[in-house]
Short mmCIF file of C-alpha atoms in Angstrom, two decimals:
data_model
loop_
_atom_site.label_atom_id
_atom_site.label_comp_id
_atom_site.label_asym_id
_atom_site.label_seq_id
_atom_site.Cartn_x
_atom_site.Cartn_y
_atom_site.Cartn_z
CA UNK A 1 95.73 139.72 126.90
CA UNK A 2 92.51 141.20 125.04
CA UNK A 3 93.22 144.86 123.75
CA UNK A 4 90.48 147.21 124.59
CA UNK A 5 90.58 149.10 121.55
CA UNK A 6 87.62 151.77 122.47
CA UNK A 7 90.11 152.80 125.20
CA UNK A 8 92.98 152.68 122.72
CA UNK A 9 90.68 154.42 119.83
CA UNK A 10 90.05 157.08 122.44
CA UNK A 11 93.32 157.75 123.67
CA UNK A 12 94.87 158.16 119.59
CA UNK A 13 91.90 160.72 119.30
CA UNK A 14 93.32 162.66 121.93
CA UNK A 15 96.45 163.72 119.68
CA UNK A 16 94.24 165.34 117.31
CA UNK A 17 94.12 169.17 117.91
CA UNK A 18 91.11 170.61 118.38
CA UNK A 19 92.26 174.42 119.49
CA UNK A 20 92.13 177.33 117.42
CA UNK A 21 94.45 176.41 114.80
CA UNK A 22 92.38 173.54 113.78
CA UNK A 23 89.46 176.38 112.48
CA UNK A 24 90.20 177.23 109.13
CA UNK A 25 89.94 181.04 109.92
CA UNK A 26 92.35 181.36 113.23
CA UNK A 27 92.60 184.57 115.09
CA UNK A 28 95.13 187.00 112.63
CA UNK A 29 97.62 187.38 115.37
CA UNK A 30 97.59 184.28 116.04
CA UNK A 31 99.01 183.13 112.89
CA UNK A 32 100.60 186.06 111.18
CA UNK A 33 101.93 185.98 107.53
CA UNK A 34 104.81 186.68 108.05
CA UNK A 35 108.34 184.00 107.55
CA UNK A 36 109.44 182.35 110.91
CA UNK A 37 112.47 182.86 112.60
CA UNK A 38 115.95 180.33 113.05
CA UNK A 39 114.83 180.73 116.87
CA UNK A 40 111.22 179.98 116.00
CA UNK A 41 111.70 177.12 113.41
CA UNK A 42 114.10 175.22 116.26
CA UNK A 43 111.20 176.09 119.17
CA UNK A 44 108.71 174.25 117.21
CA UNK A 45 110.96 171.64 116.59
CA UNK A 46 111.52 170.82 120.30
CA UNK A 47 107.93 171.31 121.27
CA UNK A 48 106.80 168.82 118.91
CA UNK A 49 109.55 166.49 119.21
CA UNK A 50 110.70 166.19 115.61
CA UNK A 51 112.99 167.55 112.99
CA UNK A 52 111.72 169.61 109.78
CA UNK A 53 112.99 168.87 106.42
CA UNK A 54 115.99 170.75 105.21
CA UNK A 55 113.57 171.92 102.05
CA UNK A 56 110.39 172.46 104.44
CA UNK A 57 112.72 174.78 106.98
CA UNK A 58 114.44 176.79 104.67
CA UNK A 59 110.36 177.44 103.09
CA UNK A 60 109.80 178.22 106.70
CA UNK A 61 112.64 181.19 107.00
CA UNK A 62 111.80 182.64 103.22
CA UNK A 63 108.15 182.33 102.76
CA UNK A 64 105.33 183.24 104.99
CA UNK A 65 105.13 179.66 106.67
CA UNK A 66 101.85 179.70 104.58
CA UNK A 67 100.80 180.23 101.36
CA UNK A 68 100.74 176.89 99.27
CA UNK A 69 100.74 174.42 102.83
CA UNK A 70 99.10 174.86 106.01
CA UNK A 71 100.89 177.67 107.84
CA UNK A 72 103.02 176.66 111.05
CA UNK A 73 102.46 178.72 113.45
CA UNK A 74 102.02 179.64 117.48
CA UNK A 75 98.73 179.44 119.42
CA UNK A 76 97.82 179.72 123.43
CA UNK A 77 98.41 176.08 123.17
CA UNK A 78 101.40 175.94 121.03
CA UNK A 79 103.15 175.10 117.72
CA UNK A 80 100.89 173.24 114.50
CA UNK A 81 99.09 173.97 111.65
CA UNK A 82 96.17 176.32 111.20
CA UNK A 83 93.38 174.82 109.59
CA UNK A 84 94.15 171.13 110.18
CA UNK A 85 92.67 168.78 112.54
CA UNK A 86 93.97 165.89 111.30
CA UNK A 87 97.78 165.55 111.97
CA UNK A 88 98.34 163.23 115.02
CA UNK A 89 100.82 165.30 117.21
CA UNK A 90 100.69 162.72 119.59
CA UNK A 91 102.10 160.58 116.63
CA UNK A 92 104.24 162.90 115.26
CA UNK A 93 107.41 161.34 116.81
CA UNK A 94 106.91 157.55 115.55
CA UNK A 95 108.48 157.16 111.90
CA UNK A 96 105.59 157.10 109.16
CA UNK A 97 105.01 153.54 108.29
CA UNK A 98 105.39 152.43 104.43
CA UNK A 99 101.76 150.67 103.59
CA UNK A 100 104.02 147.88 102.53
CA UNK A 101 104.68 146.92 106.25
CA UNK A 102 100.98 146.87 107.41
CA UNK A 103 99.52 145.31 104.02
CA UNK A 104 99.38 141.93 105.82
CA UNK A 105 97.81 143.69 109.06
CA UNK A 106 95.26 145.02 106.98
CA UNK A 107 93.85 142.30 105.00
CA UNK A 108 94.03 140.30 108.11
CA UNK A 109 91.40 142.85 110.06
CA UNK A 110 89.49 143.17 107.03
CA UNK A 111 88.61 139.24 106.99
CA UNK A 112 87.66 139.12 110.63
CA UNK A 113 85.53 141.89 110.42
CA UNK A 114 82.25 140.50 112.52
CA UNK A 115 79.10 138.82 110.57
CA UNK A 116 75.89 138.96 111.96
CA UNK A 117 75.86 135.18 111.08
CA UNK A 118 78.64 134.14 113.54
CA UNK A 119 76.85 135.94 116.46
CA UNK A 120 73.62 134.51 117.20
CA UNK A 121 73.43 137.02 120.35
CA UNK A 122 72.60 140.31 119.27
CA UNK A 123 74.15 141.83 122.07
CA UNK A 124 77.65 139.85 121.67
CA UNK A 125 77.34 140.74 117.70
CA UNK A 126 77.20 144.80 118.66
CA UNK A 127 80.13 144.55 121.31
CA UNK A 128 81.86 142.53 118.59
CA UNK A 129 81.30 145.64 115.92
CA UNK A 130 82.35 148.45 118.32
CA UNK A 131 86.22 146.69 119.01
CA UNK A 132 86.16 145.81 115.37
CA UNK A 133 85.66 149.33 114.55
CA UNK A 134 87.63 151.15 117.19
CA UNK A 135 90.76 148.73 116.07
CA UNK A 136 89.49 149.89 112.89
CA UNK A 137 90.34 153.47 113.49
CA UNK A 138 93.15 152.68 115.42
CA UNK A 139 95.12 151.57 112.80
CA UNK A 140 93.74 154.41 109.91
CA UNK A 141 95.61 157.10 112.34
CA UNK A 142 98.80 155.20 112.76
CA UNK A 143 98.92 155.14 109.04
CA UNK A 144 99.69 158.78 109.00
CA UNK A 145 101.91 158.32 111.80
CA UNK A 146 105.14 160.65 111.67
CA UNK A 147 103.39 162.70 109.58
CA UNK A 148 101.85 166.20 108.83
CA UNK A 149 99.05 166.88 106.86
CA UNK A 150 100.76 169.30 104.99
CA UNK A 151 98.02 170.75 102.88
CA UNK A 152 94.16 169.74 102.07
CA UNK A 153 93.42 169.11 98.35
CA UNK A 154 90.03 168.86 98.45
CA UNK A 155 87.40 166.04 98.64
CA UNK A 156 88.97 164.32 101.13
CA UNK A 157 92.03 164.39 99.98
CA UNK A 158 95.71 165.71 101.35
CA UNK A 159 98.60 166.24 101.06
CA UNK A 160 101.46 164.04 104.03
CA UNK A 161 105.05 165.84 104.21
CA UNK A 162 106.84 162.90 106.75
CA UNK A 163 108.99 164.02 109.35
CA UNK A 164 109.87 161.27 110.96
CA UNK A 165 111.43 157.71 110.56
CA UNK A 166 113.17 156.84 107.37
CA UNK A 167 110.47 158.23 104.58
CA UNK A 168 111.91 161.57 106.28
CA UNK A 169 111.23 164.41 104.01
CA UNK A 170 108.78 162.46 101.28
CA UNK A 171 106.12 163.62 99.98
CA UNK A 172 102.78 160.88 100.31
CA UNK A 173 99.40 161.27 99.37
CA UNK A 174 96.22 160.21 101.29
CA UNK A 175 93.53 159.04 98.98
CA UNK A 176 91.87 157.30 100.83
CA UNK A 177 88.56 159.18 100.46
CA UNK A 178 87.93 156.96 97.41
CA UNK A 179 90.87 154.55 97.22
CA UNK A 180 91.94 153.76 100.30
CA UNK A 181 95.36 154.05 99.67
CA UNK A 182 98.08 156.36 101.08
CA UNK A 183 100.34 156.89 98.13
CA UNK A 184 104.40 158.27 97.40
CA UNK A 185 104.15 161.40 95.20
CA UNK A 186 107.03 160.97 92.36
CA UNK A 187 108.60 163.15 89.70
CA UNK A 188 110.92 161.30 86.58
CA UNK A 189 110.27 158.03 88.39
CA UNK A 190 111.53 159.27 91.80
CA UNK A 191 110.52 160.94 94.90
CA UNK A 192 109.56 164.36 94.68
CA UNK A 193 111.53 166.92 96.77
CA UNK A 194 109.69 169.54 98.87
CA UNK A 195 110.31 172.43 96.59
CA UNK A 196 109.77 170.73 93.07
CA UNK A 197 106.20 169.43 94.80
CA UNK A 198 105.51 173.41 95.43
CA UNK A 199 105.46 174.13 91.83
CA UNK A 200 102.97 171.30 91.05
CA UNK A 201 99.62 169.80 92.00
CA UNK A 202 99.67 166.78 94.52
CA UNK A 203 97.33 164.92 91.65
CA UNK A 204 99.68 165.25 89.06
CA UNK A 205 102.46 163.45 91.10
CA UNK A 206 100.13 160.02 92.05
CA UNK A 207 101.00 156.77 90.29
CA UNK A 208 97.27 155.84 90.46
#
């Protein structure tokens, strides 16, 4: 059976959030600064169908769910992250895969991507492109799968905190703005903890 991945590209897009949290200046009471509550912390938790890290949660009761990430908070359309239109929530509860396990996947697509060469009809050649490219973006969201976009660095780049599958709690880092590679962020050789990342930049933990 032939996937139609425009339909599939179109229903991942749907898990992106596109309400008021995803504006990078949200309504004040809409996200106060102010630390969440046990009661809070475990609503969000059901709502979006996943379990915080010990580190993040206890961040979450002390600090102002803010500050150095993007702050969790509460909107008309409930629990995420202000500012970020790029976690999956629809994904949030399938583990994050390690790019080790799609590697193979990858180069695979890459080497069938169409050629103008192998489709003499220009017609067939565009209808080729468009599934090529919607399977394309298919599988660059599922590579963030069971994960949060925790906090934008700039140019492109952020920052993953994984809350689901067995990477739970880790720390990654998309680059793939320039290198198209989702990297683990490491301290002494192994993986940084949630609070040790807080005092440091995201760059300074890559193994580039």
């Amino acid at each position: 059976m032939t996937t139609d991945w425009i339909a599939e590209a179109q229903g991942v897009a749907r898990g992106r959030r596109l309400d008021e949290l995803s504006s990078p200046t949200p309504r004040q009471s809409a996200c106060p600064a102010v630390p969440l509550s046990e009661a809070e912390i475990c609503e969000a938790e059901v709502e979006l169908g996943i379990a915080f890290p010990d580190q993040y949660r206890e961040y979450l009761l002390r600090q102002d769910a803010g500050g150095a990430v993007n702050r969790l908070c509460r909107s008309a359309t409930g629990w995420g992250w202000h500012g970020d239109s790029d976690t999956n929530y629809d994904l949030l509860t399938t583990a994050f895969p390690h790019p080790d396990s799609y590697r193979a996947y990858e180069d695979e697509l890459v080497a069938r991507e169409p050629l103008t060469e192998d489709f003499p009809n220009p017609n067939a050649y565009q209808a080729a492109c468009e599934q090529w490219n919607a399977e394309y973006e298919v599988f660059q969201e599922r590579k963030t799968s069971g994960a949060v976009f925790i906090q934008d660095n700039g140019c492109g780049f952020s920052t993953l905190l994984v809350v689901t599958g067995p990477h739970h709690g880790s720390l990654w880092f998309d680059g793939r703005a320039t290198c198209d590679q989702i990297l683990p962020l490491n301290l002494d050789d192994q993986p940084v903890s949630f609070t040790d990342w807080l005092a440091r930049r995201s760059m300074d933990l890559v193994g580039w």
